[in-house]
Amino acid sequence: MIKLELENVAKKNLSKYRLTHSINVEKQASILAQKYDEDIQKCEIAGILHDITKEFDDETQLQMMLKSDIIIPDIVLRTPKLYHSVTGMIYAKQELNIQDEDILNAIRYHTTARANMSKLEKIIYIADGTSIDRTYEEAEHFRELSFVDLDLCMFEMIKFTMQYLIKDNNLIPIDTIQAYNEYALKLKSKK
Ligand code: DGI
Ligand code: FE
Ligand code: FE
């Protein structure tokens, strides 16, 4: 499917606000792809699609997950905010016939992150948190760091998310903890 068609799919499924966010993530992912020598087209596809099911209702998304053959961790099933990453992946595969595993994983792990992410997965995770519409205080710092060191930026963003999750007494997905441990170990061994 070509880019223009995917933007139409996004237009059909998303509110104006979230469409703008998705286009901005696509642009940010494209910039990072050029910087880090990743496939630009794949980054743009994953970027525009990453939140494609975000506005489906929770019950619809739960059914999409239960009907699929994917094993969903218990913490994810208990956290409706995480549904859209898994169902976005299911939608891209089933409705849009996207079969590229790297694109599908980039959508699936764009919220929680996970250990051993590919470059494309990291780019989408970071682009989602640093797109131009992100105005939280730390966004500019993460945006700058993303051009210096992709892994350090992942680590800083994951820590930031975990702190926010803990402050609000939320569950922390195992994938997020495993991602955190990967970067913590990597940094220790660099010292
Ligand atoms: O979909 P976006 O808003 O662009 O960003 P996102 O997919 O990173 O996060 C979706 C929302 O879920 C956002 O409000 C932050 C929150 N969130 C991120 N990770 C977790 C989470 N909420 C819970 N409960 N648990 C998480 O692990
Ligand atoms: Fe999202
Ligand atoms: Fe997003």
PDB file of N, CA, C and O in Angstrom, residues 85-135:
ATOM      1  N   SER A  85      -1.623  -0.568  21.064  1.00  0.00           N
ATOM      2  CA  SER A  85      -0.375  -0.971  20.393  1.00  0.00           C
ATOM      3  C   SER A  85      -0.527  -2.385  19.829  1.00  0.00           C
ATOM      4  O   SER A  85      -0.102  -2.660  18.705  1.00  0.00           O
ATOM      5  N   VAL A  86      -1.151  -3.264  20.610  1.00  0.00           N
ATOM      6  CA  VAL A  86      -1.362  -4.633  20.129  1.00  0.00           C
ATOM      7  C   VAL A  86      -2.412  -4.656  19.010  1.00  0.00           C
ATOM      8  O   VAL A  86      -2.205  -5.268  17.957  1.00  0.00           O
ATOM      9  N   THR A  87      -3.513  -3.947  19.205  1.00  0.00           N
ATOM     10  CA  THR A  87      -4.571  -3.989  18.178  1.00  0.00           C
ATOM     11  C   THR A  87      -4.163  -3.215  16.918  1.00  0.00           C
ATOM     12  O   THR A  87      -4.604  -3.550  15.822  1.00  0.00           O
ATOM     13  N   GLY A  88      -3.289  -2.217  17.079  1.00  0.00           N
ATOM     14  CA  GLY A  88      -2.760  -1.510  15.903  1.00  0.00           C
ATOM     15  C   GLY A  88      -1.978  -2.474  15.029  1.00  0.00           C
ATOM     16  O   GLY A  88      -2.090  -2.466  13.797  1.00  0.00           O
ATOM     17  N   MET A  89      -1.211  -3.324  15.681  1.00  0.00           N
ATOM     18  CA  MET A  89      -0.451  -4.332  14.957  1.00  0.00           C
ATOM     19  C   MET A  89      -1.391  -5.325  14.263  1.00  0.00           C
ATOM     20  O   MET A  89      -1.206  -5.652  13.092  1.00  0.00           O
ATOM     21  N   ILE A  90      -2.430  -5.757  14.983  1.00  0.00           N
ATOM     22  CA  ILE A  90      -3.391  -6.710  14.400  1.00  0.00           C
ATOM     23  C   ILE A  90      -4.095  -6.065  13.196  1.00  0.00           C
ATOM     24  O   ILE A  90      -4.252  -6.677  12.134  1.00  0.00           O
ATOM     25  N   TYR A  91      -4.489  -4.812  13.352  1.00  0.00           N
ATOM     26  CA  TYR A  91      -5.179  -4.084  12.269  1.00  0.00           C
ATOM     27  C   TYR A  91      -4.281  -3.963  11.030  1.00  0.00           C
ATOM     28  O   TYR A  91      -4.711  -4.212   9.901  1.00  0.00           O
ATOM     29  N   ALA A  92      -3.019  -3.580  11.258  1.00  0.00           N
ATOM     30  CA  ALA A  92      -2.084  -3.407  10.142  1.00  0.00           C
ATOM     31  C   ALA A  92      -1.904  -4.722   9.386  1.00  0.00           C
ATOM     32  O   ALA A  92      -1.864  -4.753   8.153  1.00  0.00           O
ATOM     33  N   LYS A  93      -1.857  -5.800  10.124  1.00  0.00           N
ATOM     34  CA  LYS A  93      -1.632  -7.112   9.518  1.00  0.00           C
ATOM     35  C   LYS A  93      -2.889  -7.603   8.790  1.00  0.00           C
ATOM     36  O   LYS A  93      -2.833  -7.979   7.622  1.00  0.00           O
ATOM     37  N   GLN A  94      -3.995  -7.559   9.506  1.00  0.00           N
ATOM     38  CA  GLN A  94      -5.213  -8.175   8.966  1.00  0.00           C
ATOM     39  C   GLN A  94      -5.960  -7.281   7.975  1.00  0.00           C
ATOM     40  O   GLN A  94      -6.477  -7.757   6.968  1.00  0.00           O
ATOM     41  N   GLU A  95      -6.055  -6.004   8.269  1.00  0.00           N
ATOM     42  CA  GLU A  95      -6.849  -5.117   7.411  1.00  0.00           C
ATOM     43  C   GLU A  95      -6.021  -4.471   6.304  1.00  0.00           C
ATOM     44  O   GLU A  95      -6.549  -4.165   5.233  1.00  0.00           O
ATOM     45  N   LEU A  96      -4.750  -4.245   6.569  1.00  0.00           N
ATOM     46  CA  LEU A  96      -3.924  -3.532   5.587  1.00  0.00           C
ATOM     47  C   LEU A  96      -2.899  -4.441   4.921  1.00  0.00           C
ATOM     48  O   LEU A  96      -2.129  -4.008   4.069  1.00  0.00           O
ATOM     49  N   ASN A  97      -2.910  -5.704   5.345  1.00  0.00           N
ATOM     50  CA  ASN A  97      -2.022  -6.712   4.769  1.00  0.00           C
ATOM     51  C   ASN A  97      -0.538  -6.344   4.854  1.00  0.00           C
ATOM     52  O   ASN A  97       0.228  -6.621   3.933  1.00  0.00           O
ATOM     53  N   ILE A  98      -0.164  -5.696   5.934  1.00  0.00           N
ATOM     54  CA  ILE A  98       1.254  -5.411   6.157  1.00  0.00           C
ATOM     55  C   ILE A  98       1.871  -6.634   6.823  1.00  0.00           C
ATOM     56  O   ILE A  98       1.408  -7.086   7.864  1.00  0.00           O
ATOM     57  N   GLN A  99       2.882  -7.200   6.168  1.00  0.00           N
ATOM     58  CA  GLN A  99       3.466  -8.455   6.671  1.00  0.00           C
ATOM     59  C   GLN A  99       4.875  -8.267   7.208  1.00  0.00           C
ATOM     60  O   GLN A  99       5.445  -9.189   7.778  1.00  0.00           O
ATOM     61  N   ASP A 100       5.441  -7.079   7.015  1.00  0.00           N
ATOM     62  CA  ASP A 100       6.812  -6.829   7.468  1.00  0.00           C
ATOM     63  C   ASP A 100       6.879  -6.885   9.005  1.00  0.00           C
ATOM     64  O   ASP A 100       6.291  -6.050   9.689  1.00  0.00           O
ATOM     65  N   GLU A 101       7.605  -7.880   9.519  1.00  0.00           N
ATOM     66  CA  GLU A 101       7.625  -8.114  10.972  1.00  0.00           C
ATOM     67  C   GLU A 101       8.186  -6.921  11.738  1.00  0.00           C
ATOM     68  O   GLU A 101       7.763  -6.639  12.861  1.00  0.00           O
ATOM     69  N   ASP A 102       9.150  -6.241  11.124  1.00  0.00           N
ATOM     70  CA  ASP A 102       9.783  -5.110  11.810  1.00  0.00           C
ATOM     71  C   ASP A 102       8.773  -3.964  11.973  1.00  0.00           C
ATOM     72  O   ASP A 102       8.677  -3.361  13.047  1.00  0.00           O
ATOM     73  N   ILE A 103       7.999  -3.695  10.945  1.00  0.00           N
ATOM     74  CA  ILE A 103       6.957  -2.651  11.035  1.00  0.00           C
ATOM     75  C   ILE A 103       5.915  -3.069  12.076  1.00  0.00           C
ATOM     76  O   ILE A 103       5.508  -2.280  12.930  1.00  0.00           O
ATOM     77  N   LEU A 104       5.495  -4.329  12.014  1.00  0.00           N
ATOM     78  CA  LEU A 104       4.460  -4.814  12.941  1.00  0.00           C
ATOM     79  C   LEU A 104       4.953  -4.727  14.388  1.00  0.00           C
ATOM     80  O   LEU A 104       4.205  -4.288  15.277  1.00  0.00           O
ATOM     81  N   ASN A 105       6.200  -5.096  14.625  1.00  0.00           N
ATOM     82  CA  ASN A 105       6.736  -5.011  15.991  1.00  0.00           C
ATOM     83  C   ASN A 105       6.897  -3.563  16.456  1.00  0.00           C
ATOM     84  O   ASN A 105       6.717  -3.264  17.632  1.00  0.00           O
ATOM     85  N   ALA A 106       7.246  -2.679  15.529  1.00  0.00           N
ATOM     86  CA  ALA A 106       7.390  -1.262  15.893  1.00  0.00           C
ATOM     87  C   ALA A 106       6.049  -0.715  16.388  1.00  0.00           C
ATOM     88  O   ALA A 106       5.997   0.066  17.350  1.00  0.00           O
ATOM     89  N   ILE A 107       4.969  -1.128  15.760  1.00  0.00           N
ATOM     90  CA  ILE A 107       3.630  -0.692  16.215  1.00  0.00           C
ATOM     91  C   ILE A 107       3.322  -1.357  17.561  1.00  0.00           C
ATOM     92  O   ILE A 107       2.920  -0.696  18.518  1.00  0.00           O
ATOM     93  N   ARG A 108       3.569  -2.644  17.639  1.00  0.00           N
ATOM     94  CA  ARG A 108       3.204  -3.393  18.840  1.00  0.00           C
ATOM     95  C   ARG A 108       3.908  -2.901  20.103  1.00  0.00           C
ATOM     96  O   ARG A 108       3.331  -2.916  21.192  1.00  0.00           O
ATOM     97  N   TYR A 109       5.157  -2.495  19.955  1.00  0.00           N
ATOM     98  CA  TYR A 109       5.926  -2.120  21.157  1.00  0.00           C
ATOM     99  C   TYR A 109       6.147  -0.616  21.289  1.00  0.00           C
ATOM    100  O   TYR A 109       7.007  -0.181  22.037  1.00  0.00           O
ATOM    101  N   HIS A 110       5.339   0.188  20.583  1.00  0.00           N
ATOM    102  CA  HIS A 110       5.591   1.636  20.604  1.00  0.00           C
ATOM    103  C   HIS A 110       5.235   2.264  21.955  1.00  0.00           C
ATOM    104  O   HIS A 110       5.699   3.351  22.271  1.00  0.00           O
ATOM    105  N   THR A 111       4.421   1.588  22.763  1.00  0.00           N
ATOM    106  CA  THR A 111       4.050   2.165  24.064  1.00  0.00           C
ATOM    107  C   THR A 111       4.893   1.601  25.208  1.00  0.00           C
ATOM    108  O   THR A 111       5.346   2.355  26.064  1.00  0.00           O
ATOM    109  N   THR A 112       5.095   0.280  25.221  1.00  0.00           N
ATOM    110  CA  THR A 112       5.801  -0.336  26.356  1.00  0.00           C
ATOM    111  C   THR A 112       7.317  -0.413  26.154  1.00  0.00           C
ATOM    112  O   THR A 112       8.047  -0.562  27.126  1.00  0.00           O
ATOM    113  N   ALA A 113       7.754  -0.380  24.899  1.00  0.00           N
ATOM    114  CA  ALA A 113       9.122  -0.777  24.550  1.00  0.00           C
ATOM    115  C   ALA A 113       9.310  -2.249  24.935  1.00  0.00           C
ATOM    116  O   ALA A 113       8.356  -2.887  25.440  1.00  0.00           O
ATOM    117  N   ARG A 114      10.468  -2.806  24.707  1.00  0.00           N
ATOM    118  CA  ARG A 114      10.790  -4.190  25.107  1.00  0.00           C
ATOM    119  C   ARG A 114      12.294  -4.347  24.992  1.00  0.00           C
ATOM    120  O   ARG A 114      12.981  -3.467  24.477  1.00  0.00           O
ATOM    121  N   ALA A 115      12.811  -5.466  25.489  1.00  0.00           N
ATOM    122  CA  ALA A 115      14.247  -5.723  25.351  1.00  0.00           C
ATOM    123  C   ALA A 115      14.577  -6.056  23.903  1.00  0.00           C
ATOM    124  O   ALA A 115      13.721  -6.546  23.161  1.00  0.00           O
ATOM    125  N   ASN A 116      15.788  -5.792  23.516  1.00  0.00           N
ATOM    126  CA  ASN A 116      16.291  -6.148  22.180  1.00  0.00           C
ATOM    127  C   ASN A 116      15.477  -5.569  21.027  1.00  0.00           C
ATOM    128  O   ASN A 116      15.171  -6.282  20.073  1.00  0.00           O
ATOM    129  N   MET A 117      15.107  -4.313  21.155  1.00  0.00           N
ATOM    130  CA  MET A 117      14.354  -3.693  20.061  1.00  0.00           C
ATOM    131  C   MET A 117      15.260  -3.478  18.844  1.00  0.00           C
ATOM    132  O   MET A 117      16.459  -3.225  18.983  1.00  0.00           O
ATOM    133  N   SER A 118      14.654  -3.563  17.662  1.00  0.00           N
ATOM    134  CA  SER A 118      15.382  -3.246  16.431  1.00  0.00           C
ATOM    135  C   SER A 118      15.532  -1.731  16.333  1.00  0.00           C
ATOM    136  O   SER A 118      14.879  -0.983  17.071  1.00  0.00           O
ATOM    137  N   LYS A 119      16.358  -1.286  15.381  1.00  0.00           N
ATOM    138  CA  LYS A 119      16.527   0.150  15.175  1.00  0.00           C
ATOM    139  C   LYS A 119      15.193   0.800  14.805  1.00  0.00           C
ATOM    140  O   LYS A 119      14.849   1.875  15.299  1.00  0.00           O
ATOM    141  N   LEU A 120      14.439   0.128  13.960  1.00  0.00           N
ATOM    142  CA  LEU A 120      13.130   0.663  13.553  1.00  0.00           C
ATOM    143  C   LEU A 120      12.175   0.800  14.749  1.00  0.00           C
ATOM    144  O   LEU A 120      11.488   1.810  14.904  1.00  0.00           O
ATOM    145  N   GLU A 121      12.169  -0.214  15.619  1.00  0.00           N
ATOM    146  CA  GLU A 121      11.315  -0.150  16.812  1.00  0.00           C
ATOM    147  C   GLU A 121      11.700   1.027  17.705  1.00  0.00           C
ATOM    148  O   GLU A 121      10.837   1.742  18.221  1.00  0.00           O
ATOM    149  N   LYS A 122      13.017   1.215  17.885  1.00  0.00           N
ATOM    150  CA  LYS A 122      13.482   2.334  18.723  1.00  0.00           C
ATOM    151  C   LYS A 122      13.088   3.667  18.096  1.00  0.00           C
ATOM    152  O   LYS A 122      12.653   4.590  18.797  1.00  0.00           O
ATOM    153  N   ILE A 123      13.234   3.769  16.792  1.00  0.00           N
ATOM    154  CA  ILE A 123      12.911   5.033  16.107  1.00  0.00           C
ATOM    155  C   ILE A 123      11.435   5.381  16.307  1.00  0.00           C
ATOM    156  O   ILE A 123      11.088   6.530  16.599  1.00  0.00           O
ATOM    157  N   ILE A 124      10.555   4.394  16.216  1.00  0.00           N
ATOM    158  CA  ILE A 124       9.122   4.690  16.371  1.00  0.00           C
ATOM    159  C   ILE A 124       8.794   5.027  17.830  1.00  0.00           C
ATOM    160  O   ILE A 124       8.047   5.969  18.103  1.00  0.00           O
ATOM    161  N   TYR A 125       9.383   4.306  18.763  1.00  0.00           N
ATOM    162  CA  TYR A 125       9.163   4.614  20.181  1.00  0.00           C
ATOM    163  C   TYR A 125       9.585   6.064  20.473  1.00  0.00           C
ATOM    164  O   TYR A 125       8.847   6.826  21.104  1.00  0.00           O
ATOM    165  N   ILE A 126      10.767   6.429  19.994  1.00  0.00           N
ATOM    166  CA  ILE A 126      11.296   7.776  20.260  1.00  0.00           C
ATOM    167  C   ILE A 126      10.507   8.835  19.482  1.00  0.00           C
ATOM    168  O   ILE A 126      10.170   9.895  20.034  1.00  0.00           O
ATOM    169  N   ALA A 127      10.197   8.550  18.225  1.00  0.00           N
ATOM    170  CA  ALA A 127       9.446   9.536  17.412  1.00  0.00           C
ATOM    171  C   ALA A 127       8.089   9.823  18.043  1.00  0.00           C
ATOM    172  O   ALA A 127       7.610  10.961  18.029  1.00  0.00           O
ATOM    173  N   ASP A 128       7.471   8.803  18.634  1.00  0.00           N
ATOM    174  CA  ASP A 128       6.158   8.983  19.289  1.00  0.00           C
ATOM    175  C   ASP A 128       6.260   9.948  20.474  1.00  0.00           C
ATOM    176  O   ASP A 128       5.365  10.747  20.705  1.00  0.00           O
ATOM    177  N   GLY A 129       7.358   9.884  21.182  1.00  0.00           N
ATOM    178  CA  GLY A 129       7.521  10.739  22.367  1.00  0.00           C
ATOM    179  C   GLY A 129       8.140  12.092  22.067  1.00  0.00           C
ATOM    180  O   GLY A 129       8.158  12.963  22.940  1.00  0.00           O
ATOM    181  N   THR A 130       8.665  12.272  20.838  1.00  0.00           N
ATOM    182  CA  THR A 130       9.387  13.522  20.544  1.00  0.00           C
ATOM    183  C   THR A 130       8.840  14.247  19.316  1.00  0.00           C
ATOM    184  O   THR A 130       9.466  15.180  18.826  1.00  0.00           O
ATOM    185  N   SER A 131       7.685  13.800  18.803  1.00  0.00           N
ATOM    186  CA  SER A 131       7.113  14.485  17.633  1.00  0.00           C
ATOM    187  C   SER A 131       6.813  15.937  18.018  1.00  0.00           C
ATOM    188  O   SER A 131       6.698  16.262  19.202  1.00  0.00           O
ATOM    189  N   ILE A 132       6.685  16.771  17.008  1.00  0.00           N
ATOM    190  CA  ILE A 132       6.632  18.222  17.229  1.00  0.00           C
ATOM    191  C   ILE A 132       5.421  18.652  18.071  1.00  0.00           C
ATOM    192  O   ILE A 132       5.444  19.687  18.732  1.00  0.00           O
ATOM    193  N   ASP A 133       4.386  17.818  18.105  1.00  0.00           N
ATOM    194  CA  ASP A 133       3.190  18.149  18.899  1.00  0.00           C
ATOM    195  C   ASP A 133       3.380  17.830  20.393  1.00  0.00           C
ATOM    196  O   ASP A 133       2.515  18.167  21.213  1.00  0.00           O
ATOM    197  N   ARG A 134       4.488  17.180  20.743  1.00  0.00           N
ATOM    198  CA  ARG A 134       4.731  16.866  22.160  1.00  0.00           C
ATOM    199  C   ARG A 134       5.299  18.093  22.858  1.00  0.00           C
ATOM    200  O   ARG A 134       6.411  18.537  22.527  1.00  0.00           O
ATOM    201  N   THR A 135       4.559  18.586  23.840  1.00  0.00           N
ATOM    202  CA  THR A 135       4.972  19.842  24.468  1.00  0.00           C
ATOM    203  C   THR A 135       5.297  19.684  25.956  1.00  0.00           C
ATOM    204  O   THR A 135       5.500  20.680  26.636  1.00  0.00           O
TER     205      THR A 135
END
